[in-house]
PDB file of C-alpha atoms in Angstrom:
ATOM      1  CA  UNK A   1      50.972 -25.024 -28.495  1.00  0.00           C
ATOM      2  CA  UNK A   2      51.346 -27.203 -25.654  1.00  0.00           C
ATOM      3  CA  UNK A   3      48.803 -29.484 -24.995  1.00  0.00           C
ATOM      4  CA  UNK A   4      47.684 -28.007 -21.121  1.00  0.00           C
ATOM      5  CA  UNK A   5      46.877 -24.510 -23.221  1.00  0.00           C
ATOM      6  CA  UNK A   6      44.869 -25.588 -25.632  1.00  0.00           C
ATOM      7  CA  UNK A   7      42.871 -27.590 -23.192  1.00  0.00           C
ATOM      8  CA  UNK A   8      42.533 -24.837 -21.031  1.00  0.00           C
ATOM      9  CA  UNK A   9      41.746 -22.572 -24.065  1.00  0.00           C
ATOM     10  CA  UNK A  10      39.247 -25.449 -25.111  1.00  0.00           C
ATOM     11  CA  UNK A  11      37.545 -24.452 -22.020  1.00  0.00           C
ATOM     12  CA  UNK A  12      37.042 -21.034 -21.841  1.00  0.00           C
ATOM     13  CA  UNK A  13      35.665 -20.956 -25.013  1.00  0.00           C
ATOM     14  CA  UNK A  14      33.440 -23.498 -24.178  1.00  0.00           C
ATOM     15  CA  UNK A  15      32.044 -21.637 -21.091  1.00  0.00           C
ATOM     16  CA  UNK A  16      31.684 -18.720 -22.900  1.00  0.00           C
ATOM     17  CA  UNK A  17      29.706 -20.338 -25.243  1.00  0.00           C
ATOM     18  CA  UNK A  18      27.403 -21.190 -22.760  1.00  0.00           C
ATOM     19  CA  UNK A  19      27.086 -18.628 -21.150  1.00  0.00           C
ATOM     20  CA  UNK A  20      26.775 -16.145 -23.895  1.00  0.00           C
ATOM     21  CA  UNK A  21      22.881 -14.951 -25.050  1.00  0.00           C
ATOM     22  CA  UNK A  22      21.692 -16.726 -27.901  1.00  0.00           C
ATOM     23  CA  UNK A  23      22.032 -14.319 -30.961  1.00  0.00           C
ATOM     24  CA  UNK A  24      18.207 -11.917 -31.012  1.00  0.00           C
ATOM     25  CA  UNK A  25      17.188 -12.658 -27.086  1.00  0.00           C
ATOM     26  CA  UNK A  26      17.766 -10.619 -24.492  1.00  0.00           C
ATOM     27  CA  UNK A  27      19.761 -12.502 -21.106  1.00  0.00           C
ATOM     28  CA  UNK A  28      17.495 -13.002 -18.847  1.00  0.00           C
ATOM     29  CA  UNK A  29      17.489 -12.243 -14.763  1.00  0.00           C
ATOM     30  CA  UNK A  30      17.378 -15.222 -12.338  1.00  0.00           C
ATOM     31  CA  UNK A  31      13.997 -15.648 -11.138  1.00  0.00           C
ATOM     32  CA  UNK A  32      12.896 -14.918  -8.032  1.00  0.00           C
ATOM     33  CA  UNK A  33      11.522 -17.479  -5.595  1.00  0.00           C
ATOM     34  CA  UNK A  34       8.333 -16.911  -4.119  1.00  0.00           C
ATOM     35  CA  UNK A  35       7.541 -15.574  -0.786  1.00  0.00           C
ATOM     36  CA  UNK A  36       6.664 -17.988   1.732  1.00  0.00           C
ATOM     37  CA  UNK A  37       3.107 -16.170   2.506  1.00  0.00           C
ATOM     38  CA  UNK A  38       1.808 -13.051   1.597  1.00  0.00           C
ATOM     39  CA  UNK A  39       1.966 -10.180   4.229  1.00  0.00           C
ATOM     40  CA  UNK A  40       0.428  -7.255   4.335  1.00  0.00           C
ATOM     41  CA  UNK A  41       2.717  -4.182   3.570  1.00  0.00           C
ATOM     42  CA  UNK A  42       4.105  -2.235   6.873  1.00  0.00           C
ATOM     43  CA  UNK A  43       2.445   1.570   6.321  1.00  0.00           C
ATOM     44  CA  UNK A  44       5.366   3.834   7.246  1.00  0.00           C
ATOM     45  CA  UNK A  45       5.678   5.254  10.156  1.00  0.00           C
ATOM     46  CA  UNK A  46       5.117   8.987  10.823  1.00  0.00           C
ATOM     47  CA  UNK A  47       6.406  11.778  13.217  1.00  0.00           C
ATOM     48  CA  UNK A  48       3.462  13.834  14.969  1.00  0.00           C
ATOM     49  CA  UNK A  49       5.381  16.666  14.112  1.00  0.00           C
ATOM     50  CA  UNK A  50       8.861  17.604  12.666  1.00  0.00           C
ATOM     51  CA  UNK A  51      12.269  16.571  14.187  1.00  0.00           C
ATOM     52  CA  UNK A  52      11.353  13.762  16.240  1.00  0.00           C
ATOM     53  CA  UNK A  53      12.986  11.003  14.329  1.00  0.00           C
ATOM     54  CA  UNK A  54      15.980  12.667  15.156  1.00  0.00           C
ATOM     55  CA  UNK A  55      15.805  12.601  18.507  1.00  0.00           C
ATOM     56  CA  UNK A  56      14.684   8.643  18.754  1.00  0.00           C
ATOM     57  CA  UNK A  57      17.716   6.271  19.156  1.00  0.00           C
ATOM     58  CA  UNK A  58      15.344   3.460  18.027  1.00  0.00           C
ATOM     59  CA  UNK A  59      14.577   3.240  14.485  1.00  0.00           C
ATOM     60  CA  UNK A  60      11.292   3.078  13.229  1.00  0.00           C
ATOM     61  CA  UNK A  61      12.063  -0.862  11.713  1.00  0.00           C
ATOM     62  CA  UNK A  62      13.269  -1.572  15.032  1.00  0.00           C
ATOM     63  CA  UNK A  63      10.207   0.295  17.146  1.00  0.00           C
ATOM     64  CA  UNK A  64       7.782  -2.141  14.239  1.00  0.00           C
ATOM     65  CA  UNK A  65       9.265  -5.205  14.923  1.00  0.00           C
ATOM     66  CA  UNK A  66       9.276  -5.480  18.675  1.00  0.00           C
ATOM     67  CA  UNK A  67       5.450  -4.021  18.602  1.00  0.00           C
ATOM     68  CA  UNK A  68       4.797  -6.718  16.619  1.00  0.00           C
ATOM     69  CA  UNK A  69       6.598  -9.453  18.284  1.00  0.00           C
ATOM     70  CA  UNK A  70       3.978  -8.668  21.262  1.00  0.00           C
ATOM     71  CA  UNK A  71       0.623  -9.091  18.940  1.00  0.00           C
ATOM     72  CA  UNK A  72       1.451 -12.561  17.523  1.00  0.00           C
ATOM     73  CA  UNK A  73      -0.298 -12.596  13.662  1.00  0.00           C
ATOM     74  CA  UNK A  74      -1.080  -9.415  13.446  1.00  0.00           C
ATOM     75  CA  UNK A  75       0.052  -6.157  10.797  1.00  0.00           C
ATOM     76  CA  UNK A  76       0.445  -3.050  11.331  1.00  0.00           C
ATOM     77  CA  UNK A  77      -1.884  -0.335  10.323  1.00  0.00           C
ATOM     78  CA  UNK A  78      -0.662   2.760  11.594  1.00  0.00           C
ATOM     79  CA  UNK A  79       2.636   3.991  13.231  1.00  0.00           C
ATOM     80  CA  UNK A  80       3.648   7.122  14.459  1.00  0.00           C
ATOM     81  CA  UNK A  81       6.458   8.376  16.581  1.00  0.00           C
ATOM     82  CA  UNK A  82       4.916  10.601  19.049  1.00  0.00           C
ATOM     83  CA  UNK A  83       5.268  12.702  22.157  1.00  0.00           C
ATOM     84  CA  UNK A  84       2.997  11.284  25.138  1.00  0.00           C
ATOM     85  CA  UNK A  85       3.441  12.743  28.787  1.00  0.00           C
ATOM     86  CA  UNK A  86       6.728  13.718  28.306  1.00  0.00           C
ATOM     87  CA  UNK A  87       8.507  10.638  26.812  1.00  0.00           C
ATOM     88  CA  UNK A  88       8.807   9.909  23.280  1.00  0.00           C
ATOM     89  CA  UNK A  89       7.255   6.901  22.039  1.00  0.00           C
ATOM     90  CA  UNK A  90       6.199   4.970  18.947  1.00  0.00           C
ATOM     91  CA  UNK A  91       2.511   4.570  18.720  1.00  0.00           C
ATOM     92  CA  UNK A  92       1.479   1.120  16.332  1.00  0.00           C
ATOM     93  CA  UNK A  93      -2.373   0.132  15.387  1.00  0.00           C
ATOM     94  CA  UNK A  94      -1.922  -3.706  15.192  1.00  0.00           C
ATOM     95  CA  UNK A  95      -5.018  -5.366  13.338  1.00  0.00           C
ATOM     96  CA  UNK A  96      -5.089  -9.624  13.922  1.00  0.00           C
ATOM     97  CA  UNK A  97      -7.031 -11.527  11.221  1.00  0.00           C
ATOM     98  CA  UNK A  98     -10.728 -12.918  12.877  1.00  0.00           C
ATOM     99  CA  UNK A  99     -10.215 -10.369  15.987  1.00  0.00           C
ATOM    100  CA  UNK A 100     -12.172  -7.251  16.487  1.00  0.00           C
ATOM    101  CA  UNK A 101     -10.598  -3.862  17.190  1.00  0.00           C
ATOM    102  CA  UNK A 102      -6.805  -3.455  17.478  1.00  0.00           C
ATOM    103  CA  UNK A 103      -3.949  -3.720  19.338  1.00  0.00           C
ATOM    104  CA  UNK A 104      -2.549  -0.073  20.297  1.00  0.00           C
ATOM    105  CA  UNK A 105       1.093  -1.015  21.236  1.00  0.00           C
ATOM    106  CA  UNK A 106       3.561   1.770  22.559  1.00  0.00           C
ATOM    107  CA  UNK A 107       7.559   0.961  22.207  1.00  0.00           C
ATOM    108  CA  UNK A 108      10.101   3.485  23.969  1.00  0.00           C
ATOM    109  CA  UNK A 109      12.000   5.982  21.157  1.00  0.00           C
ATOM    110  CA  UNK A 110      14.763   5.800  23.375  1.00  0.00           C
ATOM    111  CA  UNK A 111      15.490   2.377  24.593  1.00  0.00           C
ATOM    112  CA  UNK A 112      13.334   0.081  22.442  1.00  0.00           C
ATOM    113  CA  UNK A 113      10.934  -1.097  25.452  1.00  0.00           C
ATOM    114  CA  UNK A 114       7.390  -2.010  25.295  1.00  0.00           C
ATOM    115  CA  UNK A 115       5.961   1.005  27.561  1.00  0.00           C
ATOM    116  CA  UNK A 116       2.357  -0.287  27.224  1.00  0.00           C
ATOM    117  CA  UNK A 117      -0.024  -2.211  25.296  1.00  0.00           C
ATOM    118  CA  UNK A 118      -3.804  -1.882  25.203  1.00  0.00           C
ATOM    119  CA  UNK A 119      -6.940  -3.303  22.890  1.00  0.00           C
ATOM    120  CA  UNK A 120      -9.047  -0.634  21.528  1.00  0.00           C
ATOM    121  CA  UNK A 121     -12.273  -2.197  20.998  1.00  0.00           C
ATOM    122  CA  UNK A 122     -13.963  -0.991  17.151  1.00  0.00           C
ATOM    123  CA  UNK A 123     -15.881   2.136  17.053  1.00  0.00           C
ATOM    124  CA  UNK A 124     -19.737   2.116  17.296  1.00  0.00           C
ATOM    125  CA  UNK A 125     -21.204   1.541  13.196  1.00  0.00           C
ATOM    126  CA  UNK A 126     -22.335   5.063  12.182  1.00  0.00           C
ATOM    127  CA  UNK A 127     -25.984   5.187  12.174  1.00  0.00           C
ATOM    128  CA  UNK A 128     -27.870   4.218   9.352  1.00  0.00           C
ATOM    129  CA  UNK A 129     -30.380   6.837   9.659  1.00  0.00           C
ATOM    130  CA  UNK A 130     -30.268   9.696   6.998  1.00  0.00           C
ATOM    131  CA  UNK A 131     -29.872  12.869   8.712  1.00  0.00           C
ATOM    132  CA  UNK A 132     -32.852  15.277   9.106  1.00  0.00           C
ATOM    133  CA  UNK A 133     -33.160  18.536   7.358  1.00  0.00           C
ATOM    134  CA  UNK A 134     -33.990  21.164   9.765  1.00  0.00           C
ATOM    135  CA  UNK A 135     -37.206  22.641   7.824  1.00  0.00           C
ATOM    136  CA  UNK A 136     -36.869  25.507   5.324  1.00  0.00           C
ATOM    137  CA  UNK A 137     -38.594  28.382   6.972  1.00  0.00           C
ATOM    138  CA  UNK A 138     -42.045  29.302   5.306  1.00  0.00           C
ATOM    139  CA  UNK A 139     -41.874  33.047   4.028  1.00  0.00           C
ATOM    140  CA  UNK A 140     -45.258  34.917   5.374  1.00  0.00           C
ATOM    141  CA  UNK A 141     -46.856  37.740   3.651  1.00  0.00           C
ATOM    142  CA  UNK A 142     -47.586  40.725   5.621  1.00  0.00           C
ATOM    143  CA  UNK A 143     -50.500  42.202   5.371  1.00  0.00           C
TER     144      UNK A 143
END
């Protein structure tokens, strides 16, 4: 055998060897690196009812990320794609970390513009106060 082949034989052996799985174990998949910093999960977004996300020519990943490129830190809570006064619209709750209330953020279904963005300040706490029981009507014996 010439000596070039059996070098080159040499070596495919040899990285065979290597990368075979030790006889009993299991190969193993390249791990992962770590995220950079956790973010919350994006809740999907809905359709207020049936059919709209067909007619949108924005895509809901789309409609997220330019809501959120407006709200700098925040996540979204809620999305929906929605008919409002005649144009159809994504709708996004945007929470930011240490702020109260949320950002309501509305992005154009059609052409991927910002229409309008507003902050919703956080609902009233619901009263602590235990509601009263109207009182049970007394039965009254007739005479």
């Amino acid at each position: 055998m010439p000596r070039l082949t059996r070098s080159l034989l040499a070596l495919t052996v040899s990285a065979a060897a290597l990368t075979a799985p030790l006889a009993g174990q299991q190969p193993q998949a390249p791990a992962r690196p770590a995220p950079a910093r956790a973010t919350p999960a994006t809740p999907k977004v809905t359709e207020e009812k049936r059919g709209l996300f067909a007619k949108a020519k924005v895509t809901p990943e789309a409609a997220t990320a330019t809501a959120l490129s407006k709200v700098p830190g925040g996540h979204v809570t809620k999305g929906e794609l929605e008919e409002e006064d005649g144009k159809l619209i994504y709708s996004f709750d945007i929470k930011v970390a240490g702020q109260r209330g949320i950002e309501e953020v509305h992005v154009d279904a059609l052409t991927g513009a910002i229409i309008k963005t507003e902050h919703e300040a956080e609902a009233e706490a619901p009263h602590t106060k235990a509601p009263t029981k109207a009182p049970a009507p007394t039965a009254t014996k007739r005479p």
